[in-house]
Amino acid sequence: MDSLEMRGINQVYIVGGDGTHRGAYKLHEEAMRRGKKIAIIGVPKTIDNDIGVIDRSFGFKTCIEEACKVIECARIEAASAPNGVCVVKLMGRDSGFIATHTTMAARDVDLCLVPEVPLVTEGEKSVFRHLRSVVKRKGYAVVVVAEGAGQDVLGATAETDESGNKRYKDIGVWMKEEIGKYFKASGMESNVRYIDPSYIIRSVPANADDSEYCMLLAQAAVHGAMAGFSGFSAGLVNNRSVMIPMTLIGETSPCKLRTGRRWARVVDTTGQPL
């Protein structure tokens, strides 16, 4: 705050998720305490699309578009080998929005795993049994996993990264190995491939829809600041541009995928056990 005052800055715009907004709100509170006319404005952003309240985060649709290109590569790779299975790991530590939307958009995915839905490896609803059935029917299969999926089966770890986030075990590598083991144990040949596009799906220019969306959010943020408001975030709610209290962003984020109608659509797309 001292630095902002010294430089004569009276408008601060922050772009980020719930943690960024919590920090920005503290700046807003300090400006209010000092009686300074400094507007602190937020624009919600996370590629995982797990910010509560808003319709979607900007960049999300571009991310899905790029992820669908990876799925097409995976389909070709899997279909080019006898009994081919290609596992694709997409971003999503604690929510499966990218994985589910990519699955519905690509239309070539036979199994989708997300953190919100328990991973079943045995019995009638085993994911491996489902994949074997798919491969027997059409000769290949494509699997999409969110990076945080299956941790209930892989086992918890106490390790954390530099940011303090819990380190998750690699569901992608684990699925590749376990699929191969299952097929071999059942007397069926398999060729399992693994693709991890990592940051590639978000490290691209925004598509037309996201570019327009960014313009809308930027204008809303500036208009709010020029009108004398502070401590809010500019977002789209029910397809309307609104000013959201920063505290509400923090209280509702990160949010989880609701396993209702959207998940039913995913299951209908993949044919996997519900």
C-alpha positions as a Python dict, from the first residue, in 0.01 Angstrom:
ca = {
    (1, 'M'): (0, 0, 0),
    (2, 'D'): (290, 235, 77),
    (3, 'S'): (430, 168, -271),
    (4, 'L'): (95, 247, -437),
    (5, 'E'): (71, 575, -249),
    (6, 'M'): (428, 673, -329),
    (7, 'R'): (374, 616, -701),
    (8, 'G'): (37, 788, -710),
    (9, 'I'): (-147, 477, -829),
    (10, 'N'): (-521, 497, -769),
    (11, 'Q'): (-644, 193, -963),
    (12, 'V'): (-519, -164, -921),
    (13, 'Y'): (-648, -450, -1137),
    (14, 'I'): (-573, -807, -1036),
    (15, 'V'): (-636, -1121, -1242),
    (16, 'G'): (-646, -1459, -1067),
    (17, 'G'): (-828, -1716, -859),
    (18, 'D'): (-954, -1732, -501),
    (19, 'G'): (-610, -1688, -342),
    (20, 'T'): (-534, -1383, -554),
    (21, 'H'): (-872, -1233, -467),
    (22, 'R'): (-821, -1288, -94),
    (23, 'G'): (-492, -1101, -116),
    (24, 'A'): (-648, -822, -324),
    (25, 'Y'): (-929, -781, -72),
    (26, 'K'): (-674, -723, 203),
    (27, 'L'): (-532, -441, -9),
    (28, 'H'): (-884, -301, -46),
    (29, 'E'): (-939, -317, 330),
    (30, 'E'): (-609, -141, 397),
    (31, 'A'): (-695, 135, 148),
    (32, 'M'): (-1029, 182, 324),
    (33, 'R'): (-861, 188, 666),
    (34, 'R'): (-622, 460, 552),
    (35, 'G'): (-899, 654, 383),
    (36, 'K'): (-723, 638, 46),
    (37, 'K'): (-913, 661, -282),
    (38, 'I'): (-749, 358, -441),
    (39, 'A'): (-977, 122, -635),
    (40, 'I'): (-885, -248, -608),
    (41, 'I'): (-1062, -442, -885),
    (42, 'G'): (-1049, -813, -970),
    (43, 'V'): (-1108, -1028, -1275),
    (44, 'P'): (-1160, -1397, -1188),
    (45, 'K'): (-928, -1634, -1373),
    (46, 'T'): (-821, -1996, -1345),
    (47, 'I'): (-781, -2245, -1627),
    (48, 'D'): (-949, -2518, -1417),
    (49, 'N'): (-1273, -2313, -1430),
    (50, 'D'): (-1333, -2383, -1060),
    (51, 'I'): (-1418, -2029, -949),
    (52, 'G'): (-1761, -2015, -790),
    (53, 'V'): (-2047, -1780, -887),
    (54, 'I'): (-1930, -1692, -1242),
    (55, 'D'): (-2051, -1870, -1556),
    (56, 'R'): (-1698, -1954, -1667),
    (57, 'S'): (-1341, -1831, -1650),
    (58, 'F'): (-1197, -1659, -1956),
    (59, 'G'): (-961, -1885, -2152),
    (60, 'F'): (-1156, -2198, -2060),
    (61, 'K'): (-1316, -2244, -2402),
    (62, 'T'): (-981, -2196, -2575),
    (63, 'C'): (-837, -2461, -2343),
    (64, 'I'): (-1114, -2706, -2435),
    (65, 'E'): (-1060, -2635, -2804),
    (66, 'E'): (-689, -2719, -2774),
    (67, 'A'): (-758, -3026, -2560),
    (68, 'C'): (-991, -3160, -2830),
    (69, 'K'): (-699, -3148, -3075),
    (70, 'V'): (-501, -3367, -2835),
    (71, 'I'): (-792, -3611, -2816),
    (72, 'E'): (-797, -3637, -3195),
    (73, 'C'): (-426, -3724, -3188),
    (74, 'A'): (-494, -3981, -2917),
    (75, 'R'): (-775, -4137, -3120),
    (76, 'I'): (-552, -4174, -3426),
    (77, 'E'): (-270, -4317, -3213),
    (78, 'A'): (-499, -4570, -3045),
    (79, 'A'): (-674, -4673, -3368),
    (80, 'S'): (-338, -4725, -3543),
    (81, 'A'): (-232, -5013, -3316),
    (82, 'P'): (-394, -5352, -3250),
    (83, 'N'): (-615, -5320, -2942),
    (84, 'G'): (-481, -4970, -2889),
    (85, 'V'): (-565, -4767, -2581),
    (86, 'C'): (-448, -4407, -2541),
    (87, 'V'): (-462, -4233, -2203),
    (88, 'V'): (-466, -3852, -2201),
    (89, 'K'): (-408, -3662, -1876),
    (90, 'L'): (-556, -3312, -1863),
    (91, 'M'): (-522, -3036, -1605),
    (92, 'G'): (-757, -3040, -1306),
    (93, 'R'): (-611, -3107, -962),
    (94, 'D'): (-933, -3088, -762),
    (95, 'S'): (-1203, -3043, -1026),
    (96, 'G'): (-1288, -3217, -1351),
    (97, 'F'): (-1426, -2930, -1560),
    (98, 'I'): (-1159, -2952, -1831),
    (99, 'A'): (-1182, -3330, -1856),
    (100, 'T'): (-1563, -3341, -1871),
    (101, 'H'): (-1607, -3056, -2119),
    (102, 'T'): (-1333, -3196, -2342),
    (103, 'T'): (-1499, -3537, -2332),
    (104, 'M'): (-1835, -3393, -2435),
    (105, 'A'): (-1685, -3172, -2706),
    (106, 'A'): (-1450, -3431, -2859),
    (107, 'R'): (-1707, -3713, -2878),
    (108, 'D'): (-1426, -3970, -2918),
    (109, 'V'): (-1363, -4050, -2550),
    (110, 'D'): (-1457, -4390, -2405),
    (111, 'L'): (-1371, -4326, -2040),
    (112, 'C'): (-1346, -4004, -1837),
    (113, 'L'): (-1208, -3992, -1483),
    (114, 'V'): (-1244, -3686, -1256),
    (115, 'P'): (-1160, -3612, -891),
    (116, 'E'): (-1526, -3575, -792),
    (117, 'V'): (-1620, -3932, -892),
    (118, 'P'): (-1462, -4234, -714),
    (119, 'L'): (-1247, -4460, -931),
    (120, 'V'): (-1387, -4814, -949),
    (121, 'T'): (-1131, -5079, -1044),
    (122, 'E'): (-1312, -5400, -954),
    (123, 'G'): (-1648, -5566, -1006),
    (124, 'E'): (-1926, -5504, -1256),
    (125, 'K'): (-1851, -5131, -1283),
    (126, 'S'): (-1474, -5166, -1317),
    (127, 'V'): (-1323, -4911, -1555),
    (128, 'F'): (-1084, -5178, -1684),
    (129, 'R'): (-1368, -5414, -1762),
    (130, 'H'): (-1541, -5133, -1950),
    (131, 'L'): (-1228, -5058, -2154),
    (132, 'R'): (-1181, -5423, -2245),
    (133, 'S'): (-1541, -5433, -2367),
    (134, 'V'): (-1488, -5118, -2576),
    (135, 'V'): (-1167, -5251, -2733),
    (136, 'K'): (-1329, -5584, -2814),
    (137, 'R'): (-1616, -5399, -2985),
    (138, 'K'): (-1435, -5134, -3190),
    (139, 'G'): (-1065, -5223, -3169),
    (140, 'Y'): (-938, -4926, -2967),
    (141, 'A'): (-1024, -4688, -2681),
    (142, 'V'): (-945, -4333, -2566),
    (143, 'V'): (-925, -4244, -2196),
    (144, 'V'): (-927, -3893, -2047),
    (145, 'V'): (-817, -3842, -1686),
    (146, 'A'): (-806, -3522, -1482),
    (147, 'E'): (-472, -3498, -1299),
    (148, 'G'): (-639, -3521, -958),
    (149, 'A'): (-859, -3822, -1040),
    (150, 'G'): (-823, -4157, -866),
    (151, 'Q'): (-632, -4034, -562),
    (152, 'D'): (-870, -4236, -345),
    (153, 'V'): (-725, -4550, -505),
    (154, 'L'): (-363, -4438, -553),
    (155, 'G'): (-333, -4339, -187),
    (156, 'A'): (-278, -4006, -11),
    (157, 'T'): (63, -3845, 21),
    (158, 'A'): (189, -3594, 277),
    (159, 'E'): (424, -3425, 30),
    (160, 'T'): (359, -3069, -88),
    (161, 'D'): (500, -2854, -368),
    (162, 'E'): (668, -2512, -340),
    (163, 'S'): (326, -2342, -320),
    (164, 'G'): (206, -2566, -37),
    (165, 'N'): (-28, -2772, -256),
    (166, 'K'): (-48, -3143, -188),
    (167, 'R'): (148, -3349, -439),
    (168, 'Y'): (-77, -3596, -620),
    (169, 'K'): (35, -3931, -754),
    (170, 'D'): (36, -3955, -1134),
    (171, 'I'): (-298, -4103, -1235),
    (172, 'G'): (-198, -4101, -1603),
    (173, 'V'): (108, -4323, -1565),
    (174, 'W'): (-77, -4546, -1319),
    (175, 'M'): (-370, -4595, -1558),
    (176, 'K'): (-135, -4679, -1846),
    (177, 'E'): (36, -4948, -1640),
    (178, 'E'): (-281, -5092, -1488),
    (179, 'I'): (-463, -5111, -1821),
    (180, 'G'): (-175, -5311, -1965),
    (181, 'K'): (-173, -5545, -1665),
    (182, 'Y'): (-550, -5600, -1681),
    (183, 'F'): (-551, -5684, -2051),
    (184, 'K'): (-257, -5923, -2010),
    (185, 'A'): (-422, -6098, -1713),
    (186, 'S'): (-739, -6145, -1917),
    (187, 'G'): (-545, -6298, -2206),
    (188, 'M'): (-590, -6007, -2442),
    (189, 'E'): (-318, -5820, -2628),
    (190, 'S'): (-299, -5441, -2581),
    (191, 'N'): (-95, -5143, -2695),
    (192, 'V'): (-130, -4869, -2436),
    (193, 'R'): (-7, -4516, -2507),
    (194, 'Y'): (7, -4213, -2278),
    (195, 'I'): (-12, -3842, -2365),
    (196, 'D'): (35, -3557, -2117),
    (197, 'P'): (-9, -3221, -2296),
    (198, 'S'): (36, -3037, -1964),
    (199, 'Y'): (42, -2657, -2016),
    (200, 'I'): (16, -2685, -2396),
    (201, 'I'): (-363, -2669, -2384),
    (202, 'R'): (-355, -2325, -2222),
    (203, 'S'): (-35, -2180, -2377),
    (204, 'V'): (-204, -2061, -2696),
    (205, 'P'): (-366, -1740, -2820),
    (206, 'A'): (-729, -1694, -2712),
    (207, 'N'): (-995, -1795, -2962),
    (208, 'A'): (-1253, -1545, -3086),
    (209, 'D'): (-1505, -1623, -2811),
    (210, 'D'): (-1252, -1580, -2529),
    (211, 'S'): (-1108, -1265, -2689),
    (212, 'E'): (-1452, -1105, -2689),
    (213, 'Y'): (-1514, -1225, -2334),
    (214, 'C'): (-1185, -1068, -2215),
    (215, 'M'): (-1286, -737, -2371),
    (216, 'L'): (-1620, -748, -2189),
    (217, 'L'): (-1455, -823, -1852),
    (218, 'A'): (-1189, -554, -1898),
    (219, 'Q'): (-1446, -288, -1984),
    (220, 'A'): (-1666, -386, -1689),
    (221, 'A'): (-1369, -368, -1449),
    (222, 'V'): (-1262, -23, -1569),
    (223, 'H'): (-1618, 114, -1577),
    (224, 'G'): (-1669, 0, -1217),
    (225, 'A'): (-1347, 165, -1101),
    (226, 'M'): (-1424, 490, -1282),
    (227, 'A'): (-1769, 491, -1121),
    (228, 'G'): (-1607, 487, -778),
    (229, 'F'): (-1643, 121, -682),
    (230, 'S'): (-1374, -95, -522),
    (231, 'G'): (-1337, -439, -369),
    (232, 'F'): (-1530, -612, -645),
    (233, 'S'): (-1456, -854, -927),
    (234, 'A'): (-1598, -821, -1279),
    (235, 'G'): (-1766, -1140, -1395),
    (236, 'L'): (-2036, -1299, -1604),
    (237, 'V'): (-2327, -1446, -1407),
    (238, 'N'): (-2627, -1594, -1586),
    (239, 'N'): (-2485, -1437, -1903),
    (240, 'R'): (-2495, -1087, -1751),
    (241, 'S'): (-2197, -867, -1671),
    (242, 'V'): (-2201, -800, -1295),
    (243, 'M'): (-1985, -672, -1009),
    (244, 'I'): (-1917, -949, -758),
    (245, 'P'): (-1790, -880, -403),
    (246, 'M'): (-1436, -1014, -377),
    (247, 'T'): (-1527, -1190, -55),
    (248, 'L'): (-1786, -1397, -243),
    (249, 'I'): (-1519, -1521, -485),
    (250, 'G'): (-1311, -1640, -191),
    (251, 'E'): (-1606, -1800, -14),
    (252, 'T'): (-1726, -2003, -315),
    (253, 'S'): (-1393, -2105, -468),
    (254, 'P'): (-1248, -2341, -560),
    (255, 'C'): (-1573, -2513, -651),
    (256, 'K'): (-1631, -2876, -748),
    (257, 'L'): (-1793, -3028, -1052),
    (258, 'R'): (-2154, -3111, -972),
    (259, 'T'): (-2204, -3474, -1063),
    (260, 'G'): (-2562, -3431, -1180),
    (261, 'R'): (-2684, -3356, -1529),
    (262, 'R'): (-2338, -3268, -1664),
    (263, 'W'): (-2190, -3596, -1543),
    (264, 'A'): (-2488, -3787, -1685),
    (265, 'R'): (-2405, -3633, -2023),
    (266, 'V'): (-2044, -3746, -1989),
    (267, 'V'): (-2152, -4102, -1908),
    (268, 'D'): (-2392, -4096, -2202),
    (269, 'T'): (-2105, -3983, -2426),
    (270, 'T'): (-1851, -4242, -2311),
    (271, 'G'): (-2082, -4532, -2229),
    (272, 'Q'): (-1886, -4593, -1907),
    (273, 'P'): (-2055, -4738, -1596),
    (274, 'L'): (-2250, -4482, -1392),
}
